Amino acid sequence: MSKLVTSLLLGTLFLGACSQAAPEKQRPASEEASPQESSSPPAERGITDPPGVVVVNGALGDDRKLIAQAIEDVKAAGYWRELTGHLYSVRIGLRPGVERIPEDGHLADALRTLKLDGDVGGIYCQITFYAAAMSQDLERVGDYFDQGLVPSPPPTERQFYASILGHELAHCLGKGKGEAVAQQWEARVLGALEDAGIS
């Protein structure tokens, strides 16, 4: 072994010996740290800004696919982050049946509130679609178009759900984001989907 290699090896052993901490007093077995505790730093508490919005699709069956597609389409339109970046959680559900249409005739509703999950939380947006009301509205616009009462045909069901999702998410943007702002977002999402050829 050359003198250079021997010197480097001894230097490394010396540095390694110098960097070792003084031995600790032996703890009882009941106080020994688990491998997980000793290999990772303790988790921080009170994190209130998660890396992304928690999305729950509460619909069932084919309706679940419809809602999942609407979410993907709002993302494809390029507006998902702008509409949800301030949110901690979004839950989207769908109520089928004519009897589920609310008295006010809304196609969907949004509720903005605060949600806490232990030490984590933030703004929570709950959206409910009324499937029968959505279908009736599409049919009505189709009839108006056939009669020459409106200049454009109705959107496809896919486009309609995405644009109404944009509308309802806009209601969860905060104070002052009323119906006029929500309608603007609805039109923006629909326009982006049409421009992208998504039907």
Coordinates of N, CA and C in Angstrom, one line a residue:
M1 N 0.9 -1.2 0.0 CA 0.0 0.0 0.0 C 0.9 1.2 0.0
S2 N 0.6 2.2 -0.9 CA 1.5 3.4 -1.0 C 1.3 4.2 0.3
K3 N 2.3 5.1 0.5 CA 2.2 6.0 1.6 C 1.1 7.0 1.6
L4 N 0.7 7.4 0.3 CA -0.4 8.3 0.1 C -1.7 7.7 0.6
V5 N -1.9 6.4 0.1 CA -3.2 5.7 0.4 C -3.2 5.5 1.9
T6 N -2.1 5.1 2.5 CA -2.1 4.8 4.0 C -2.4 6.1 4.7
S7 N -1.8 7.2 4.3 CA -2.1 8.5 5.0 C -3.5 8.9 4.9
L8 N -4.1 8.7 3.7 CA -5.5 9.0 3.5 C -6.4 8.2 4.4
L9 N -6.1 6.9 4.5 CA -6.9 5.9 5.3 C -6.8 6.3 6.7
L10 N -5.7 6.6 7.2 CA -5.5 7.0 8.6 C -6.2 8.3 8.9
G11 N -6.1 9.2 8.0 CA -6.7 10.5 8.2 C -8.2 10.4 8.2
T12 N -8.8 9.5 7.4 CA -10.2 9.3 7.4 C -10.7 8.7 8.7
L13 N -9.9 7.7 9.2 CA -10.3 7.0 10.5 C -10.2 8.0 11.6
F14 N -9.2 8.9 11.6 CA -9.0 9.9 12.6 C -10.2 10.9 12.6
L15 N -10.5 11.3 11.4 CA -11.7 12.3 11.3 C -13.0 11.6 11.8
G16 N -13.1 10.3 11.4 CA -14.3 9.6 11.8 C -14.4 9.5 13.3
A17 N -13.3 9.2 13.9 CA -13.2 9.1 15.4 C -13.5 10.4 16.1
C18 N -13.0 11.5 15.5 CA -13.2 12.8 16.1 C -14.7 13.3 16.0
S19 N -15.4 12.8 15.0 CA -16.7 13.3 14.8 C -17.7 12.5 15.6
Q20 N -17.4 11.4 16.2 CA -18.3 10.7 17.0 C -18.7 11.5 18.3
A21 N -20.0 11.4 18.7 CA -20.4 12.1 19.9 C -20.0 11.3 21.1
A22 N -19.9 12.0 22.2 CA -19.6 11.3 23.5 C -20.8 10.3 23.7
P23 N -20.5 9.1 24.3 CA -21.5 8.2 24.5 C -22.6 8.7 25.5
E24 N -23.8 8.4 25.3 CA -24.9 8.8 26.2 C -25.1 7.8 27.3
K25 N -25.7 8.3 28.4 CA -26.0 7.3 29.4 C -27.1 6.4 28.9
Q26 N -27.0 5.1 29.3 CA -27.9 4.1 28.8 C -29.3 4.4 29.3
R27 N -30.3 4.4 28.4 CA -31.7 4.6 28.9 C -32.4 3.2 29.1
P28 N -33.4 3.2 29.9 CA -34.1 1.9 30.1 C -34.7 1.6 28.8
A29 N -35.0 0.3 28.6 CA -35.5 -0.2 27.3 C -36.9 0.4 27.0
S30 N -37.6 0.8 28.0 CA -39.0 1.4 27.8 C -38.8 2.8 27.2
E31 N -37.7 3.4 27.4 CA -37.5 4.8 26.9 C -36.7 4.8 25.5
E32 N -36.3 3.6 25.0 CA -35.6 3.6 23.8 C -36.4 4.1 22.7
A33 N -35.8 4.9 21.8 CA -36.5 5.4 20.6 C -36.7 4.3 19.6
S34 N -37.8 4.3 18.9 CA -38.1 3.4 17.9 C -37.2 3.7 16.7
P35 N -36.9 2.8 15.8 CA -36.1 3.1 14.6 C -36.7 4.3 13.8
Q36 N -38.1 4.4 13.7 CA -38.7 5.5 13.0 C -38.4 6.8 13.6
E37 N -38.5 6.8 15.0 CA -38.3 8.1 15.7 C -36.8 8.5 15.6
S38 N -35.9 7.6 15.6 CA -34.5 8.0 15.6 C -34.0 8.3 14.2
S39 N -34.7 7.9 13.1 CA -34.2 8.1 11.8 C -34.9 9.3 11.1
S40 N -35.9 9.9 11.7 CA -36.6 11.0 11.0 C -36.9 12.1 12.1
P41 N -36.9 13.3 11.6 CA -37.1 14.4 12.6 C -38.6 14.4 13.0
P42 N -39.0 15.0 14.1 CA -40.4 15.0 14.5 C -41.2 15.9 13.5
A43 N -42.4 15.4 13.3 CA -43.3 16.2 12.4 C -43.7 17.5 13.0
E44 N -43.8 18.5 12.1 CA -44.2 19.8 12.6 C -45.7 19.8 12.7
R45 N -46.2 20.6 13.7 CA -47.6 20.7 13.9 C -48.1 22.0 13.4
G46 N -49.4 22.1 13.2 CA -50.1 23.3 12.8 C -49.9 23.8 11.4
I47 N -49.7 22.8 10.5 CA -49.5 23.2 9.1 C -50.9 23.6 8.5
T48 N -51.1 24.8 8.0 CA -52.4 25.2 7.5 C -52.4 25.5 6.0
D49 N -51.3 25.2 5.3 CA -51.3 25.5 3.9 C -50.8 24.2 3.2
P50 N -51.8 23.2 3.0 CA -51.4 22.0 2.3 C -51.0 22.2 0.8
P51 N -50.2 21.3 0.3 CA -49.7 21.5 -1.1 C -50.7 21.6 -2.2
G52 N -51.9 21.1 -2.0 CA -53.0 21.2 -3.0 C -54.3 21.0 -2.3
V53 N -55.4 21.4 -3.0 CA -56.7 21.2 -2.5 C -57.1 19.7 -2.4
V54 N -57.7 19.4 -1.4 CA -58.2 18.0 -1.2 C -59.6 17.9 -1.9
V55 N -59.7 17.1 -2.9 CA -60.9 17.0 -3.7 C -61.6 15.7 -3.4
V56 N -62.9 15.7 -3.0 CA -63.7 14.5 -2.8 C -64.9 14.5 -3.8
N57 N -64.9 13.5 -4.6 CA -66.0 13.3 -5.5 C -67.0 12.4 -4.8
G58 N -68.1 13.0 -4.3 CA -69.1 12.2 -3.6 C -70.2 11.6 -4.4
A59 N -70.2 11.7 -5.7 CA -71.2 11.2 -6.6 C -71.0 9.7 -6.7
L60 N -72.0 9.0 -7.2 CA -71.9 7.5 -7.3 C -72.2 7.1 -8.8
G61 N -71.7 5.9 -9.1 CA -71.9 5.3 -10.4 C -71.5 6.2 -11.6
D62 N -72.4 6.3 -12.6 CA -72.1 7.1 -13.8 C -72.0 8.6 -13.5
D63 N -72.7 9.0 -12.4 CA -72.6 10.4 -12.0 C -71.2 10.7 -11.5
R64 N -70.6 9.8 -10.9 CA -69.2 10.0 -10.4 C -68.3 10.3 -11.5
K65 N -68.4 9.5 -12.6 CA -67.6 9.7 -13.8 C -67.9 11.1 -14.4
L66 N -69.1 11.5 -14.4 CA -69.5 12.8 -14.9 C -68.8 14.0 -14.1
I67 N -68.9 13.8 -12.8 CA -68.2 14.9 -12.0 C -66.7 14.8 -12.1
A68 N -66.1 13.6 -12.2 CA -64.7 13.5 -12.4 C -64.3 14.1 -13.7
Q69 N -65.1 14.0 -14.8 CA -64.8 14.6 -16.1 C -64.9 16.1 -16.0
A70 N -65.9 16.6 -15.2 CA -66.0 18.1 -15.1 C -64.8 18.7 -14.4
I71 N -64.3 18.0 -13.4 CA -63.1 18.4 -12.7 C -61.9 18.5 -13.7
E72 N -61.7 17.4 -14.4 CA -60.6 17.4 -15.4 C -60.8 18.4 -16.5
D73 N -62.0 18.7 -16.9 CA -62.2 19.7 -17.9 C -62.0 21.1 -17.4
V74 N -62.3 21.4 -16.2 CA -62.0 22.8 -15.6 C -60.4 22.9 -15.5
K75 N -59.7 21.8 -15.2 CA -58.3 21.8 -15.3 C -57.8 22.0 -16.7
A76 N -58.4 21.3 -17.6 CA -58.0 21.5 -19.0 C -58.2 22.9 -19.6
A77 N -59.3 23.5 -19.0 CA -59.6 24.9 -19.4 C -58.5 25.9 -18.9
G78 N -57.7 25.4 -17.9 CA -56.7 26.2 -17.3 C -57.1 27.1 -16.2
Y79 N -58.3 26.8 -15.6 CA -58.8 27.6 -14.5 C -58.9 27.0 -13.1
W80 N -58.5 25.7 -13.0 CA -58.6 25.0 -11.8 C -57.9 25.6 -10.6
R81 N -56.6 25.9 -10.9 CA -55.7 26.5 -9.8 C -56.3 27.8 -9.4
E82 N -56.7 28.7 -10.3 CA -57.2 30.0 -10.0 C -58.5 29.9 -9.2
L83 N -59.3 28.9 -9.4 CA -60.6 28.8 -8.7 C -60.4 28.0 -7.4
T84 N -59.4 27.2 -7.2 CA -59.3 26.4 -6.0 C -58.0 26.6 -5.2
G85 N -57.1 27.4 -5.7 CA -55.8 27.5 -5.0 C -55.9 28.0 -3.6
H86 N -57.0 28.7 -3.2 CA -57.1 29.3 -1.9 C -57.9 28.3 -1.0
L87 N -58.3 27.2 -1.5 CA -59.2 26.2 -0.8 C -58.3 25.1 -0.1
Y88 N -58.8 24.7 1.0 CA -58.3 23.5 1.7 C -58.9 22.2 1.1
S89 N -60.2 22.3 0.9 CA -60.9 21.1 0.5 C -62.2 21.5 -0.3
V90 N -62.5 20.6 -1.3 CA -63.7 20.7 -2.2 C -64.4 19.4 -2.2
R91 N -65.7 19.4 -1.9 CA -66.4 18.2 -2.0 C -67.6 18.4 -3.0
I92 N -67.6 17.6 -4.0 CA -68.6 17.7 -5.1 C -69.5 16.5 -5.1
G93 N -70.8 16.8 -5.0 CA -71.8 15.7 -5.0 C -72.9 16.0 -6.1
L94 N -73.7 15.0 -6.3 CA -74.8 15.1 -7.2 C -76.1 14.4 -6.7
R95 N -77.2 15.1 -6.8 CA -78.5 14.6 -6.3 C -79.3 14.3 -7.6
P96 N -79.7 13.1 -7.8 CA -80.5 12.7 -9.0 C -82.0 12.9 -8.6
G97 N -82.8 12.9 -9.6 CA -84.3 12.9 -9.4 C -84.9 14.3 -9.4
V98 N -86.1 14.3 -10.0 CA -86.8 15.6 -10.1 C -87.2 16.1 -8.7
E99 N -87.5 15.2 -7.8 CA -87.9 15.6 -6.5 C -86.7 16.2 -5.7
R100 N -85.5 16.1 -6.2 CA -84.4 16.7 -5.5 C -84.1 18.1 -6.0
I101 N -84.8 18.6 -7.0 CA -84.6 20.0 -7.5 C -85.1 20.9 -6.4
P102 N -84.2 21.9 -6.0 CA -84.6 22.8 -5.0 C -85.7 23.7 -5.4
E103 N -86.5 24.3 -4.5 CA -87.6 25.2 -4.8 C -87.1 26.4 -5.6
D104 N -85.9 26.8 -5.4 CA -85.4 28.0 -6.1 C -85.0 27.7 -7.6
G105 N -85.1 26.4 -7.9 CA -84.8 26.0 -9.3 C -83.3 26.0 -9.7
H106 N -82.4 26.1 -8.7 CA -81.0 26.1 -9.0 C -80.5 24.8 -9.6
L107 N -79.6 25.0 -10.5 CA -78.9 23.8 -11.1 C -77.9 23.2 -10.2
A108 N -77.3 24.0 -9.4 CA -76.3 23.5 -8.4 C -76.2 24.6 -7.3
D109 N -75.6 24.2 -6.2 CA -75.4 25.1 -5.1 C -74.0 24.9 -4.6
A110 N -73.5 26.0 -4.0 CA -72.1 26.0 -3.4 C -72.2 26.6 -2.0
L111 N -71.5 26.0 -1.0 CA -71.4 26.4 0.3 C -70.0 26.6 0.7
R112 N -69.6 27.8 1.1 CA -68.2 28.1 1.5 C -68.2 28.2 3.0
T113 N -67.3 27.4 3.7 CA -67.2 27.5 5.1 C -65.7 27.1 5.5
L114 N -65.5 26.9 6.8 CA -64.2 26.6 7.3 C -64.2 25.1 7.8
K115 N -63.1 24.4 7.5 CA -63.0 23.0 7.8 C -61.7 22.8 8.6
L116 N -61.8 22.0 9.6 CA -60.6 21.7 10.4 C -60.5 20.2 10.5
D117 N -59.3 19.6 10.2 CA -59.0 18.2 10.4 C -57.8 18.1 11.3
G118 N -58.1 18.1 12.6 CA -57.1 18.1 13.6 C -56.4 19.5 13.6
D119 N -55.1 19.5 13.4 CA -54.3 20.7 13.4 C -54.3 21.4 12.0
V120 N -54.9 20.7 11.0 CA -54.9 21.2 9.6 C -56.2 21.6 9.2
G121 N -56.3 22.6 8.3 CA -57.6 23.0 7.8 C -57.5 24.3 7.0
G122 N -58.7 24.8 6.6 CA -58.8 25.9 5.8 C -60.2 26.1 5.2
I123 N -60.3 26.8 4.1 CA -61.6 27.0 3.5 C -62.1 25.8 2.8
Y124 N -63.3 25.5 3.0 CA -64.0 24.3 2.5 C -65.1 24.7 1.6
C125 N -65.2 24.1 0.4 CA -66.2 24.4 -0.6 C -67.0 23.1 -0.9
Q126 N -68.3 23.2 -0.5 CA -69.2 22.0 -0.8 C -70.1 22.4 -2.0
I127 N -70.1 21.6 -3.0 CA -70.9 21.8 -4.2 C -71.8 20.7 -4.5
T128 N -73.1 21.0 -4.7 CA -74.1 20.0 -5.0 C -74.7 20.3 -6.4
F129 N -74.7 19.3 -7.3 CA -75.4 19.4 -8.6 C -76.7 18.8 -8.4
Y130 N -77.7 19.3 -9.1 CA -79.1 18.7 -9.2 C -79.3 18.2 -10.6
A131 N -79.1 16.9 -10.8 CA -79.0 16.3 -12.1 C -80.2 16.6 -13.0
A132 N -81.4 16.5 -12.4 CA -82.7 16.7 -13.1 C -82.8 18.1 -13.6
A133 N -82.4 19.1 -12.7 CA -82.5 20.5 -13.1 C -81.5 20.8 -14.2
M134 N -80.3 20.1 -14.2 CA -79.3 20.3 -15.3 C -79.9 19.8 -16.6
S135 N -80.5 18.6 -16.6 CA -81.0 18.1 -17.8 C -82.2 18.9 -18.4
Q136 N -83.1 19.4 -17.5 CA -84.2 20.2 -17.9 C -83.7 21.5 -18.5
D137 N -82.6 22.1 -17.9 CA -82.1 23.4 -18.5 C -81.5 23.2 -19.9
L138 N -80.8 22.1 -20.1 CA -80.3 21.8 -21.4 C -81.4 21.6 -22.4
E139 N -82.4 20.9 -22.0 CA -83.6 20.7 -22.9 C -84.2 22.0 -23.3
R140 N -84.4 22.9 -22.3 CA -85.1 24.2 -22.5 C -84.3 25.0 -23.5
V141 N -83.0 25.1 -23.3 CA -82.1 25.9 -24.2 C -82.2 25.3 -25.6
G142 N -82.2 23.9 -25.7 CA -82.3 23.3 -27.0 C -83.6 23.6 -27.7
D143 N -84.7 23.7 -26.9 CA -86.0 24.0 -27.5 C -86.0 25.5 -28.0
Y144 N -85.4 26.4 -27.2 CA -85.3 27.8 -27.5 C -84.5 28.0 -28.8
F145 N -83.4 27.2 -28.9 CA -82.6 27.3 -30.1 C -83.4 26.8 -31.4
D146 N -84.1 25.7 -31.2 CA -84.9 25.1 -32.3 C -85.9 26.1 -32.8
Q147 N -86.4 26.9 -31.9 CA -87.5 27.9 -32.2 C -86.9 29.2 -32.7
G148 N -85.6 29.3 -32.7 CA -84.9 30.5 -33.1 C -84.9 31.7 -32.1
L149 N -85.1 31.3 -30.8 CA -85.2 32.3 -29.7 C -83.8 32.6 -29.1
V150 N -82.9 31.7 -29.3 CA -81.5 32.0 -28.9 C -80.6 31.7 -30.0
P151 N -79.4 32.4 -30.1 CA -78.6 32.3 -31.3 C -77.7 31.1 -31.3
S152 N -77.5 30.5 -30.2 CA -76.5 29.3 -30.1 C -77.2 28.1 -29.5
P153 N -76.7 26.9 -30.0 CA -77.3 25.7 -29.5 C -76.8 25.5 -28.0
P154 N -77.4 24.7 -27.2 CA -76.9 24.4 -25.9 C -75.6 23.7 -25.9
P155 N -74.8 23.9 -24.8 CA -73.6 23.1 -24.7 C -73.9 21.7 -24.6
T156 N -72.8 20.9 -24.8 CA -73.0 19.4 -24.5 C -73.1 19.2 -23.0
E157 N -73.6 18.1 -22.6 CA -73.7 17.8 -21.1 C -72.3 17.9 -20.5
R158 N -71.3 17.4 -21.1 CA -69.9 17.5 -20.6 C -69.5 18.9 -20.4
Q159 N -69.7 19.8 -21.4 CA -69.3 21.2 -21.3 C -70.2 21.9 -20.2
F160 N -71.4 21.5 -20.1 CA -72.3 22.2 -19.2 C -71.9 21.9 -17.8
Y161 N -71.6 20.6 -17.5 CA -71.2 20.3 -16.1 C -69.9 21.0 -15.7
A162 N -68.9 21.1 -16.6 CA -67.7 21.8 -16.4 C -67.9 23.3 -16.2
S163 N -68.7 23.9 -17.0 CA -69.0 25.3 -16.9 C -69.7 25.7 -15.6
I164 N -70.7 24.8 -15.2 CA -71.4 25.0 -13.9 C -70.5 24.8 -12.7
L165 N -69.6 23.8 -12.9 CA -68.6 23.6 -11.8 C -67.7 24.9 -11.6
G166 N -67.3 25.5 -12.7 CA -66.6 26.8 -12.7 C -67.4 27.9 -12.0
H167 N -68.7 27.9 -12.3 CA -69.7 28.9 -11.7 C -69.7 28.7 -10.2
E168 N -69.9 27.4 -9.8 CA -70.0 27.2 -8.3 C -68.7 27.4 -7.6
L169 N -67.6 27.0 -8.2 CA -66.3 27.3 -7.5 C -66.1 28.8 -7.4
A170 N -66.6 29.6 -8.3 CA -66.5 31.0 -8.2 C -67.2 31.5 -7.0
H171 N -68.3 30.9 -6.6 CA -69.0 31.3 -5.4 C -68.2 31.0 -4.1
C172 N -67.2 30.2 -4.2 CA -66.3 29.9 -3.1 C -65.1 30.7 -3.1
L173 N -65.0 31.7 -4.0 CA -63.8 32.6 -4.0 C -63.7 33.5 -2.8
G174 N -64.9 33.9 -2.3 CA -64.9 34.8 -1.1 C -65.9 35.9 -1.2
K175 N -65.8 36.8 -0.3 CA -66.8 37.9 -0.3 C -66.8 38.7 -1.6
G176 N -68.0 39.1 -1.9 CA -68.1 40.0 -3.1 C -68.1 39.2 -4.4
K177 N -68.0 37.8 -4.3 CA -68.0 37.0 -5.6 C -69.4 36.5 -5.8
G178 N -70.3 37.3 -6.2 CA -71.7 36.9 -6.3 C -72.0 36.3 -7.7
E179 N -73.3 36.4 -8.0 CA -73.8 35.7 -9.2 C -73.2 36.3 -10.5
A180 N -73.0 37.6 -10.6 CA -72.4 38.2 -11.8 C -71.0 37.6 -12.0
V181 N -70.2 37.5 -11.0 CA -68.8 37.0 -11.1 C -68.9 35.5 -11.5
A182 N -69.8 34.8 -10.8 CA -69.9 33.3 -11.1 C -70.3 33.1 -12.5
Q183 N -71.2 33.9 -13.1 CA -71.6 33.8 -14.5 C -70.4 34.1 -15.4
Q184 N -69.6 35.0 -15.0 CA -68.4 35.3 -15.9 C -67.5 34.1 -15.9
W185 N -67.3 33.4 -14.8 CA -66.4 32.2 -14.7 C -67.1 31.1 -15.5
E186 N -68.4 31.0 -15.4 CA -69.1 29.9 -16.2 C -68.8 30.1 -17.7
A187 N -68.9 31.4 -18.2 CA -68.7 31.7 -19.6 C -67.2 31.4 -19.9
R188 N -66.3 31.8 -19.1 CA -64.9 31.6 -19.3 C -64.5 30.1 -19.5
V189 N -65.0 29.3 -18.6 CA -64.8 27.8 -18.7 C -65.4 27.3 -20.0
L190 N -66.6 27.6 -20.3 CA -67.3 27.1 -21.5 C -66.5 27.6 -22.7
G191 N -66.1 28.8 -22.8 CA -65.4 29.4 -23.9 C -64.1 28.6 -24.1
A192 N -63.4 28.4 -23.0 CA -62.1 27.7 -23.1 C -62.2 26.3 -23.6
L193 N -63.3 25.6 -23.2 CA -63.6 24.2 -23.7 C -63.9 24.2 -25.1
E194 N -64.8 25.2 -25.6 CA -65.1 25.3 -27.0 C -63.9 25.6 -27.8
D195 N -63.0 26.5 -27.3 CA -61.8 26.8 -28.1 C -60.9 25.6 -28.2
A196 N -60.9 24.8 -27.2 CA -60.0 23.6 -27.2 C -60.7 22.4 -27.9
G197 N -61.9 22.6 -28.4 CA -62.5 21.5 -29.1 C -63.0 20.4 -28.2
I198 N -63.2 20.7 -26.9 CA -63.7 19.7 -26.0 C -65.2 19.7 -25.9
S199 N -65.8 18.7 -26.4 CA -67.3 18.6 -26.4 C -67.8 17.3 -25.8

